[in-house]
PDB file of C-alpha atoms in Angstrom:
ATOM      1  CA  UNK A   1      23.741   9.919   7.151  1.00 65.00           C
ATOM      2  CA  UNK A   2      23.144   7.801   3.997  1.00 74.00           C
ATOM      3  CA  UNK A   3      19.926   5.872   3.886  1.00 94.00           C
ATOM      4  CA  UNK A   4      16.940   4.958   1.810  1.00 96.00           C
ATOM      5  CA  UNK A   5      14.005   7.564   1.977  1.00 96.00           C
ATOM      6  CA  UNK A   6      10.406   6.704   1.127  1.00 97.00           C
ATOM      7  CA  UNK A   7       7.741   8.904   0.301  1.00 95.00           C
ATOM      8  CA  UNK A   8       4.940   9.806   1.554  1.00 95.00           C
ATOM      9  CA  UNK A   9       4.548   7.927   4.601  1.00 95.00           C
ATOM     10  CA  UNK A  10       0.850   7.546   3.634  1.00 95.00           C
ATOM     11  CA  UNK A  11      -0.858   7.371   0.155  1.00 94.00           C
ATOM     12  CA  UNK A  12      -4.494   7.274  -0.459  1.00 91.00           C
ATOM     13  CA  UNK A  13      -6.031   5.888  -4.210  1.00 88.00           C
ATOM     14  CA  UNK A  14      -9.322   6.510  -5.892  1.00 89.00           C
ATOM     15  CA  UNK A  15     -10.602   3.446  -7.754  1.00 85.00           C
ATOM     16  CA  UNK A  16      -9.150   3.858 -11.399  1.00 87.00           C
ATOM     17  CA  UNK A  17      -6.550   6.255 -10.558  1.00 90.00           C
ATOM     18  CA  UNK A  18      -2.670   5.407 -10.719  1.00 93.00           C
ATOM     19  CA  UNK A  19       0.048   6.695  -7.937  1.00 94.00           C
ATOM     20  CA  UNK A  20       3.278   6.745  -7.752  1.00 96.00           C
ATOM     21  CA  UNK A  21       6.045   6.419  -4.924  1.00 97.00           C
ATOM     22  CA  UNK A  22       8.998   7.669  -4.439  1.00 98.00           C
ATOM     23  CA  UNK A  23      12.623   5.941  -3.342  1.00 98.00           C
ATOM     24  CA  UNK A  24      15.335   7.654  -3.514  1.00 98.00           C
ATOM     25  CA  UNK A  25      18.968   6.335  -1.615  1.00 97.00           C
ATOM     26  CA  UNK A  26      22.508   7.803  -0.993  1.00 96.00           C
ATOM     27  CA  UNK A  27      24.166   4.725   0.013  1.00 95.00           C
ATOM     28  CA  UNK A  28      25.395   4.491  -3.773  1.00 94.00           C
ATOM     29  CA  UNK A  29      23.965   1.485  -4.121  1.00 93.00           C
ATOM     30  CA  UNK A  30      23.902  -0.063  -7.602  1.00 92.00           C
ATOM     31  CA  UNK A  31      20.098  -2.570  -7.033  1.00 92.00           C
ATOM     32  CA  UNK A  32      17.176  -1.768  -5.812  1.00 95.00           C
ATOM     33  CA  UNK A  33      14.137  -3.261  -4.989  1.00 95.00           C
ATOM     34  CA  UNK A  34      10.561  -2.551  -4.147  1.00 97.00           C
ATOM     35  CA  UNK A  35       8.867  -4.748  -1.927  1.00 97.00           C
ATOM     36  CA  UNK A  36       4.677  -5.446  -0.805  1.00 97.00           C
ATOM     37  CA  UNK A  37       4.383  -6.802   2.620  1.00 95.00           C
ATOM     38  CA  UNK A  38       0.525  -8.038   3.365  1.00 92.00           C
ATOM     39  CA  UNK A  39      -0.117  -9.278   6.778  1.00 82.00           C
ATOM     40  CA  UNK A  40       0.787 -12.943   7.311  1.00 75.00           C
ATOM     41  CA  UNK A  41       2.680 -13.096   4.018  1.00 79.00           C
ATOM     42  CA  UNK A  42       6.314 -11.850   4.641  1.00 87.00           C
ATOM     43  CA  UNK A  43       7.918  -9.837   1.768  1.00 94.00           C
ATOM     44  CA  UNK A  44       7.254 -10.533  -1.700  1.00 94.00           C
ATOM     45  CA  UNK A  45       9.578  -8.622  -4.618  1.00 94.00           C
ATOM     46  CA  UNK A  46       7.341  -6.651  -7.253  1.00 97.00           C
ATOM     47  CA  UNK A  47      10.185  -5.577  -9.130  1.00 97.00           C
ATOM     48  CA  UNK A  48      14.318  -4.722  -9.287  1.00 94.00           C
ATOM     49  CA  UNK A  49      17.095  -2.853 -10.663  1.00 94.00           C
ATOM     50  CA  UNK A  50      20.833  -4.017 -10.833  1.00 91.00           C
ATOM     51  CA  UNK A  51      21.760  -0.739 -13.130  1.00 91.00           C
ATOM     52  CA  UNK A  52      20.453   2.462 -14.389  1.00 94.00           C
ATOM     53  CA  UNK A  53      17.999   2.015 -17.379  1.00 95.00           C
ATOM     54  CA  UNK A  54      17.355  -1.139 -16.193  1.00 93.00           C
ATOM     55  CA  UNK A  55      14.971  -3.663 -14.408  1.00 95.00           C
ATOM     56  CA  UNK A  56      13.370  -6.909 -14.593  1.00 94.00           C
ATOM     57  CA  UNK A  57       9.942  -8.451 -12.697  1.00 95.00           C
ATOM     58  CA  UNK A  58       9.722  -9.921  -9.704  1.00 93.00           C
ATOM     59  CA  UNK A  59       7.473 -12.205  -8.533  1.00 91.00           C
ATOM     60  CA  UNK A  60       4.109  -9.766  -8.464  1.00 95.00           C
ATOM     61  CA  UNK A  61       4.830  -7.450 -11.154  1.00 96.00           C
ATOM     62  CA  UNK A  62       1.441  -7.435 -12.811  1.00 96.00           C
ATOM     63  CA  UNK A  63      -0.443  -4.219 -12.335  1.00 96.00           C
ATOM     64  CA  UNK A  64       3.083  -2.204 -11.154  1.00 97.00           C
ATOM     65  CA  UNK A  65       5.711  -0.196 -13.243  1.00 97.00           C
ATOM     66  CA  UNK A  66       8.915   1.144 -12.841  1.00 98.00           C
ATOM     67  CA  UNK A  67      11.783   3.103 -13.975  1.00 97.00           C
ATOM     68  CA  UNK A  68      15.502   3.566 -12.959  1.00 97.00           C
ATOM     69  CA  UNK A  69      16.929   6.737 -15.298  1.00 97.00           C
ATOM     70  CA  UNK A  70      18.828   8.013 -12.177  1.00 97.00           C
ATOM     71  CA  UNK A  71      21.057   5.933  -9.620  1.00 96.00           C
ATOM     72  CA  UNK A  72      19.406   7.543  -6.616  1.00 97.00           C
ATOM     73  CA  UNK A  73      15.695   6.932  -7.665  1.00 98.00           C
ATOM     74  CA  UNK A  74      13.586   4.305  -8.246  1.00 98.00           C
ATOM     75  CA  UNK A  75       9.953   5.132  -8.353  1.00 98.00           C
ATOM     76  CA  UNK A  76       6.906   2.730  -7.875  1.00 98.00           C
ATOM     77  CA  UNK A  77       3.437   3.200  -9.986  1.00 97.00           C
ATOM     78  CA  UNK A  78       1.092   1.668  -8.652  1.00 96.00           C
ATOM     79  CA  UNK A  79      -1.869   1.407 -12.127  1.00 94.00           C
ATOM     80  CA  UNK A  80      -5.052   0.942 -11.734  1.00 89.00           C
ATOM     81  CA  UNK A  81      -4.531  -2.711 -13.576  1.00 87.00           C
ATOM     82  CA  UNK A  82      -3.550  -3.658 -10.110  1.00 88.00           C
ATOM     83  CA  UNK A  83      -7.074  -4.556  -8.227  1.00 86.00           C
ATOM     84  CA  UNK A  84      -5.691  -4.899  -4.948  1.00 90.00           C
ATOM     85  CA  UNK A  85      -3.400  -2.287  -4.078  1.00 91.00           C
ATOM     86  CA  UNK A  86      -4.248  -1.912  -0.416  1.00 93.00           C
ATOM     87  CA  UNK A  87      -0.997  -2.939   1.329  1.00 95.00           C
ATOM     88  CA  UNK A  88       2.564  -1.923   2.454  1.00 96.00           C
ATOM     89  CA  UNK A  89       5.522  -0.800   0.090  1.00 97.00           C
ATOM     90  CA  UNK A  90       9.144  -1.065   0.936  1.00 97.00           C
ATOM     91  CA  UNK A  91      11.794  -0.046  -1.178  1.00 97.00           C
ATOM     92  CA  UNK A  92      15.593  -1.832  -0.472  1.00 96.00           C
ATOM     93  CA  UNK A  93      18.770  -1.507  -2.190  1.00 95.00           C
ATOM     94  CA  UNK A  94      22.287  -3.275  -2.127  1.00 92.00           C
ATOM     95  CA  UNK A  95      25.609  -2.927  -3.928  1.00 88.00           C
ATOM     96  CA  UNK A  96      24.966  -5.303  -6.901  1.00 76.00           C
ATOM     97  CA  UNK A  97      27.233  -8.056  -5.651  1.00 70.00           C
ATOM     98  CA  UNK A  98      25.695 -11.187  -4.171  1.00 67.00           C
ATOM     99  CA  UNK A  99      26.055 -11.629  -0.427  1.00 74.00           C
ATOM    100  CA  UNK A 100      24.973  -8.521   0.442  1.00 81.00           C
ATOM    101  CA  UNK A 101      22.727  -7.197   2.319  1.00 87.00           C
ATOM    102  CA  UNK A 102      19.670  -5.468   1.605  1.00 91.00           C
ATOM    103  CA  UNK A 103      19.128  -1.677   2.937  1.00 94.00           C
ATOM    104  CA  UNK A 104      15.515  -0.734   3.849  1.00 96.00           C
ATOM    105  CA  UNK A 105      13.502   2.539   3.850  1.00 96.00           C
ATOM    106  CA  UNK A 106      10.556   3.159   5.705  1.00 95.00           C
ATOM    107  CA  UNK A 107       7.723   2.014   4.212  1.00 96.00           C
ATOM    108  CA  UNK A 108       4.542   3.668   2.198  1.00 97.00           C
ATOM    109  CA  UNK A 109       1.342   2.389   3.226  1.00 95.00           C
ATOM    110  CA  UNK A 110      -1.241   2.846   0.195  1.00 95.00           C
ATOM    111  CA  UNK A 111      -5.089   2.559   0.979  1.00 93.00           C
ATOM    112  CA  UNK A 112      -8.079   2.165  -1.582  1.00 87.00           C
ATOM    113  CA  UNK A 113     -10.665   5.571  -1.057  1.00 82.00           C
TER     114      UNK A 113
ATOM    115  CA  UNK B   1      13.575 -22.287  -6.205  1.00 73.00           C
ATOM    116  CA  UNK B   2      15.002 -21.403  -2.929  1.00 81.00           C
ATOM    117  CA  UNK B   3      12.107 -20.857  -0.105  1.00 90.00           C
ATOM    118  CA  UNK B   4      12.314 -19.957   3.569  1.00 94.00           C
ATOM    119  CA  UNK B   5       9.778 -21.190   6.443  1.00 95.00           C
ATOM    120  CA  UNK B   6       9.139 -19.828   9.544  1.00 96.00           C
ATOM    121  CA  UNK B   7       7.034 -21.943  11.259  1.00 96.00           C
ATOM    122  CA  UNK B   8       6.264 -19.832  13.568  1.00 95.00           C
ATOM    123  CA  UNK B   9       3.671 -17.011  13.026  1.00 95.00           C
ATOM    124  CA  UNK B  10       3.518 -15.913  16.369  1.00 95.00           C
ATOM    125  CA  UNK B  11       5.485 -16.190  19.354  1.00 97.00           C
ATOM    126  CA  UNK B  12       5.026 -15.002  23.261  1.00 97.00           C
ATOM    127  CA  UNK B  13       7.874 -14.757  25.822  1.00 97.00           C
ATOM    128  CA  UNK B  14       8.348 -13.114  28.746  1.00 97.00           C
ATOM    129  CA  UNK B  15      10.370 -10.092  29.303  1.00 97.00           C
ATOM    130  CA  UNK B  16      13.723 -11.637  30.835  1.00 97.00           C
ATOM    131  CA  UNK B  17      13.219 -14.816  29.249  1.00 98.00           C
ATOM    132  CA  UNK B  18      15.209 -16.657  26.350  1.00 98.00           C
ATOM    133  CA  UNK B  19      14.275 -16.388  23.098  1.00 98.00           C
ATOM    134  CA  UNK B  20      14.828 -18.929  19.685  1.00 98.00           C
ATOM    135  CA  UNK B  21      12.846 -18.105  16.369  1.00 98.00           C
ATOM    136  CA  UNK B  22      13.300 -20.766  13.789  1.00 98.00           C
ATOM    137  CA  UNK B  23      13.894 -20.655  10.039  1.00 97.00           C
ATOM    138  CA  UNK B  24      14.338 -23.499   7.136  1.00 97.00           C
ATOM    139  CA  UNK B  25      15.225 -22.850   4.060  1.00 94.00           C
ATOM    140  CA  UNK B  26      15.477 -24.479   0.566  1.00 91.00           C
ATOM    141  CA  UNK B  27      18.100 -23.854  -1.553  1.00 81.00           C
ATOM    142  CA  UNK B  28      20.625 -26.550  -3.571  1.00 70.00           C
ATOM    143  CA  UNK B  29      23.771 -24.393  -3.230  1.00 73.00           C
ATOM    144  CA  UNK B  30      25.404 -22.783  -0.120  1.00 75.00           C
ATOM    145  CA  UNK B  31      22.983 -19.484   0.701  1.00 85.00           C
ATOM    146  CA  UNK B  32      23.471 -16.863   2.127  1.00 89.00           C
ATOM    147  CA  UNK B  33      21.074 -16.021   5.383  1.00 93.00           C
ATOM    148  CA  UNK B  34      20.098 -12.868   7.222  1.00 95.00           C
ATOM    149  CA  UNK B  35      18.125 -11.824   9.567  1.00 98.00           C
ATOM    150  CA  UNK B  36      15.933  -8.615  10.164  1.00 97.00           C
ATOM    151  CA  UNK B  37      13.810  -6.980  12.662  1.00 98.00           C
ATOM    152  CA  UNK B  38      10.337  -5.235  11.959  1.00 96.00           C
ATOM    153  CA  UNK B  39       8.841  -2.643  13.875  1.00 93.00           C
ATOM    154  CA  UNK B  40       5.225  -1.819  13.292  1.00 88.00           C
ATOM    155  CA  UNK B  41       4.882   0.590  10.105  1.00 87.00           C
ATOM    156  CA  UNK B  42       8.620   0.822  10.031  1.00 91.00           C
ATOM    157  CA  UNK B  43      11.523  -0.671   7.616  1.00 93.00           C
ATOM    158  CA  UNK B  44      13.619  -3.638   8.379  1.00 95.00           C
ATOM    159  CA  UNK B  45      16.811  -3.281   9.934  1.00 96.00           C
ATOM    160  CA  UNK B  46      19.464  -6.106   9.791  1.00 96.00           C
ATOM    161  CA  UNK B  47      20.063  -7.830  12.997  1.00 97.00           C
ATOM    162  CA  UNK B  48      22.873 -10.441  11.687  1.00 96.00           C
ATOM    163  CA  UNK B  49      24.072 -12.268   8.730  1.00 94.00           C
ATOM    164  CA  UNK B  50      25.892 -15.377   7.752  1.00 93.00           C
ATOM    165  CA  UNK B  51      28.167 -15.802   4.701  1.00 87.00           C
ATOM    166  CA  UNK B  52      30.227 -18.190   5.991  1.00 83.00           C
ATOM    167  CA  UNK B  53      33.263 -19.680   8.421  1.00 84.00           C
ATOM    168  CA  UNK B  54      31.692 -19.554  11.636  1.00 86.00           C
ATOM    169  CA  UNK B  55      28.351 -21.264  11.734  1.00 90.00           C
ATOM    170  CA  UNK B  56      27.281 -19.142  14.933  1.00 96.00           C
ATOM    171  CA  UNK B  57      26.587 -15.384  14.242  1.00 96.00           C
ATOM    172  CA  UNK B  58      26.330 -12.492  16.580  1.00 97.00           C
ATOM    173  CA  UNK B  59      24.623  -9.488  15.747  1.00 96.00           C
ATOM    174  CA  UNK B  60      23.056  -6.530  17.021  1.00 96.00           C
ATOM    175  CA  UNK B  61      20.981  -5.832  19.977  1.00 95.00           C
ATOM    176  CA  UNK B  62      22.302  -9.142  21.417  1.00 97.00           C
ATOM    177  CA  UNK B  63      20.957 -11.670  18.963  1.00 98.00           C
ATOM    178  CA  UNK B  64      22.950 -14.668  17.476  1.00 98.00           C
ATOM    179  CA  UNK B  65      21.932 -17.606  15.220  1.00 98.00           C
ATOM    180  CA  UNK B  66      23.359 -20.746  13.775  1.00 96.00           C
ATOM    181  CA  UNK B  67      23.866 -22.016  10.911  1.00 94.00           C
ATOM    182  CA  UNK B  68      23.114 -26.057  10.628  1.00 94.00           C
ATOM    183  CA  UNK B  69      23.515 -26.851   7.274  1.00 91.00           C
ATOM    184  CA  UNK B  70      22.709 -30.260   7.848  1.00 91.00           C
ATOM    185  CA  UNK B  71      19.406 -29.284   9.358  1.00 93.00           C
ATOM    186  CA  UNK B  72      18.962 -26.454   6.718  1.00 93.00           C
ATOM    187  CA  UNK B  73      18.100 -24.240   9.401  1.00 95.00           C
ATOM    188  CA  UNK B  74      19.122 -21.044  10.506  1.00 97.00           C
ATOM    189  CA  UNK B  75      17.163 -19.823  13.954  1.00 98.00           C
ATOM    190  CA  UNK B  76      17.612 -16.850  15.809  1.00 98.00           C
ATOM    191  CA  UNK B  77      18.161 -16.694  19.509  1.00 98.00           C
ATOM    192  CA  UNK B  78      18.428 -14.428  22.255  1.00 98.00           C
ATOM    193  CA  UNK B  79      19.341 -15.236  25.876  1.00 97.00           C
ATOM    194  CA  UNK B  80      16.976 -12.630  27.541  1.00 97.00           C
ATOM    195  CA  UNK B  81      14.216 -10.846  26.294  1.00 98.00           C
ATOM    196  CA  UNK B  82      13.661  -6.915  26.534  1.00 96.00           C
ATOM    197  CA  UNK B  83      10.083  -5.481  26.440  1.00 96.00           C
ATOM    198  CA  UNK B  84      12.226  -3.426  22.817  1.00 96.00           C
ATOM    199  CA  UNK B  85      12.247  -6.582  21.485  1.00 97.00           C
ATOM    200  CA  UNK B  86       8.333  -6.436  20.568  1.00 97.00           C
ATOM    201  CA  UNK B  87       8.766  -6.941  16.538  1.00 97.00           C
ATOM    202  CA  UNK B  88       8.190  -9.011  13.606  1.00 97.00           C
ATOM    203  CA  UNK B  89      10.987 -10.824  12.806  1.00 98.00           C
ATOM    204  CA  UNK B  90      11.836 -11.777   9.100  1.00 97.00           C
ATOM    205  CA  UNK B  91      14.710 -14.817   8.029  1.00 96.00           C
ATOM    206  CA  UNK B  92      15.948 -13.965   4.494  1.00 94.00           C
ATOM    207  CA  UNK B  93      18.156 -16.134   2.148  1.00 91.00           C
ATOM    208  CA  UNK B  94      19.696 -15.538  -1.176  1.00 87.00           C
ATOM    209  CA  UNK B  95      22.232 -17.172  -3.550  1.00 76.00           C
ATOM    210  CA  UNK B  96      25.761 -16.808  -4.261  1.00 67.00           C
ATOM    211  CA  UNK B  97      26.099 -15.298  -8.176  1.00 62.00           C
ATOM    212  CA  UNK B  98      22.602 -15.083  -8.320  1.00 60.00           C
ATOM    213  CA  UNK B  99      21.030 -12.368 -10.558  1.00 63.00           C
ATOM    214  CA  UNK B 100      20.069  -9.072  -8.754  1.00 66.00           C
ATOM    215  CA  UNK B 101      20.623 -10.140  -5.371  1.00 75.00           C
ATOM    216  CA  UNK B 102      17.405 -11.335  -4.891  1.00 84.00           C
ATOM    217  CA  UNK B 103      16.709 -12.358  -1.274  1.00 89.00           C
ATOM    218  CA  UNK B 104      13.122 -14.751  -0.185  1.00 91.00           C
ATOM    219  CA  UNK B 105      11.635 -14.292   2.899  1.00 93.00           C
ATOM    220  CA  UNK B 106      10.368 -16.029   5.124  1.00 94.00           C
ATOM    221  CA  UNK B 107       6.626 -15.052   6.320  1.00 93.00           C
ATOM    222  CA  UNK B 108       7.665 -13.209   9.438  1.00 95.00           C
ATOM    223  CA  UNK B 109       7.298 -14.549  12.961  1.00 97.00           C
ATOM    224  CA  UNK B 110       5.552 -11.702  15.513  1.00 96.00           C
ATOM    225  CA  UNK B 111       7.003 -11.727  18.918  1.00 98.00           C
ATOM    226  CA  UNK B 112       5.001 -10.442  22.020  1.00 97.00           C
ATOM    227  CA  UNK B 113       6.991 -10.026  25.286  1.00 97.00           C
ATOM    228  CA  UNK B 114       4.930  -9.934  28.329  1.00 96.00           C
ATOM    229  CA  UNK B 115       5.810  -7.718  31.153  1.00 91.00           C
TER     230      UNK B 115
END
């Protein structure tokens, strides 16, 4: 079955240290998206990609990076620029035309050691 | 900017009993809506979605919503509630020919369905 897989589940950071997540999807989608959910504050887009070699910030990019050199992948760093990294990750994707929906993975929950 | 509100952070029904979540949004052109359905440490998962025609949606797991453009509003309602239904529950709108796709959401409303 296509889908959107995130990994790992769980991710744990030392202070100064940068990680990085994986997303990879099947669904041939041309955009994707990561996503950090904090309690109470909904979804808020760190950064997306309409096309390989491409992205552009979203709305919390500071202290996050990205890159897009395959289709299927579109991996999260997490630096340690970002001083509070303790939250929920979601990657998405969606055939680049507007009006569609957005396809979800699972989630990576990172936690400050 | 185009911005969603649910109003509602938390909501408590119980099981067997009907169900409406609301959502507003803000946006100067027609939008596109959808809504999705959060489990705890899980991914969202589209319950329904409006383009447009028909201003009342169904969708899976037997929710529908409607579309009031006049209201800007877009809730989310279900007739009677199953204990399954225990989620957060996110309204999402984006913009015809805008760049990327992007969607806003709306800060989630949690539901809690009491036995």
């Amino acid at each position: 079955d296509g889908g959107i897989t995130q990994s790992p589940k769980y991710l744990f950071r030392k202070e100064g240290q940068n990680v990085t997540l994986s997303c990879e999807q099947n669904l041939n989608h041309d955009a994707m998206y990561w996503y950090r959910q904090d309690p109470g504050q909904g979804l808020r887009l760190i950064y997306y990609s309409q096309i390989v070699n491409d992205f552009q910030k979203g709305d919390i990019a500071e202290g996050y990076s990205v890159s897009r050199e395959k289709k299927e992948s579109f991996p999260l760093t997490v630096t340690s620029a970002q001083k509070n990294p303790t939250a929920f990750y979601l990657c998405a994707s969606s055939p680049e035309q507007s009006n569609q929906p957005q396809h979800f993975g699972d989630g990576t929950r990172l936690s400050i050691l | 900017a185009q911005s969603v509100t649910q109003p509602d952070i938390h909501i408590t029904v119980s099981e067997g009993a009907s169900l409406e979540l609301r959502c507003n949004y803000s946006y100067g052109a027609t939008p596109y809506l959808f809504w999705y359905v959060q489990s705890p440490g899980q991914g969202l998962q589209l319950l329904l979605k409006y383009f447009s025609g028909d201003t009342l949606v169904q969708g899976i797991k037997g929710f529908e919503a409607e579309f009031k453009r006049s209201q800007s509003s877009f809730n989310l309602r279900k007739p009677s509630v199953h204990w399954s239904d225990a989620a957060e529950y996110f309204c999402a709108v984006g913009a015809f020919k805008a760049a990327g796709n992007k969607l806003t959401f709306g800060g989630g409303t949690r539901v809690l369905v009491k036995p």
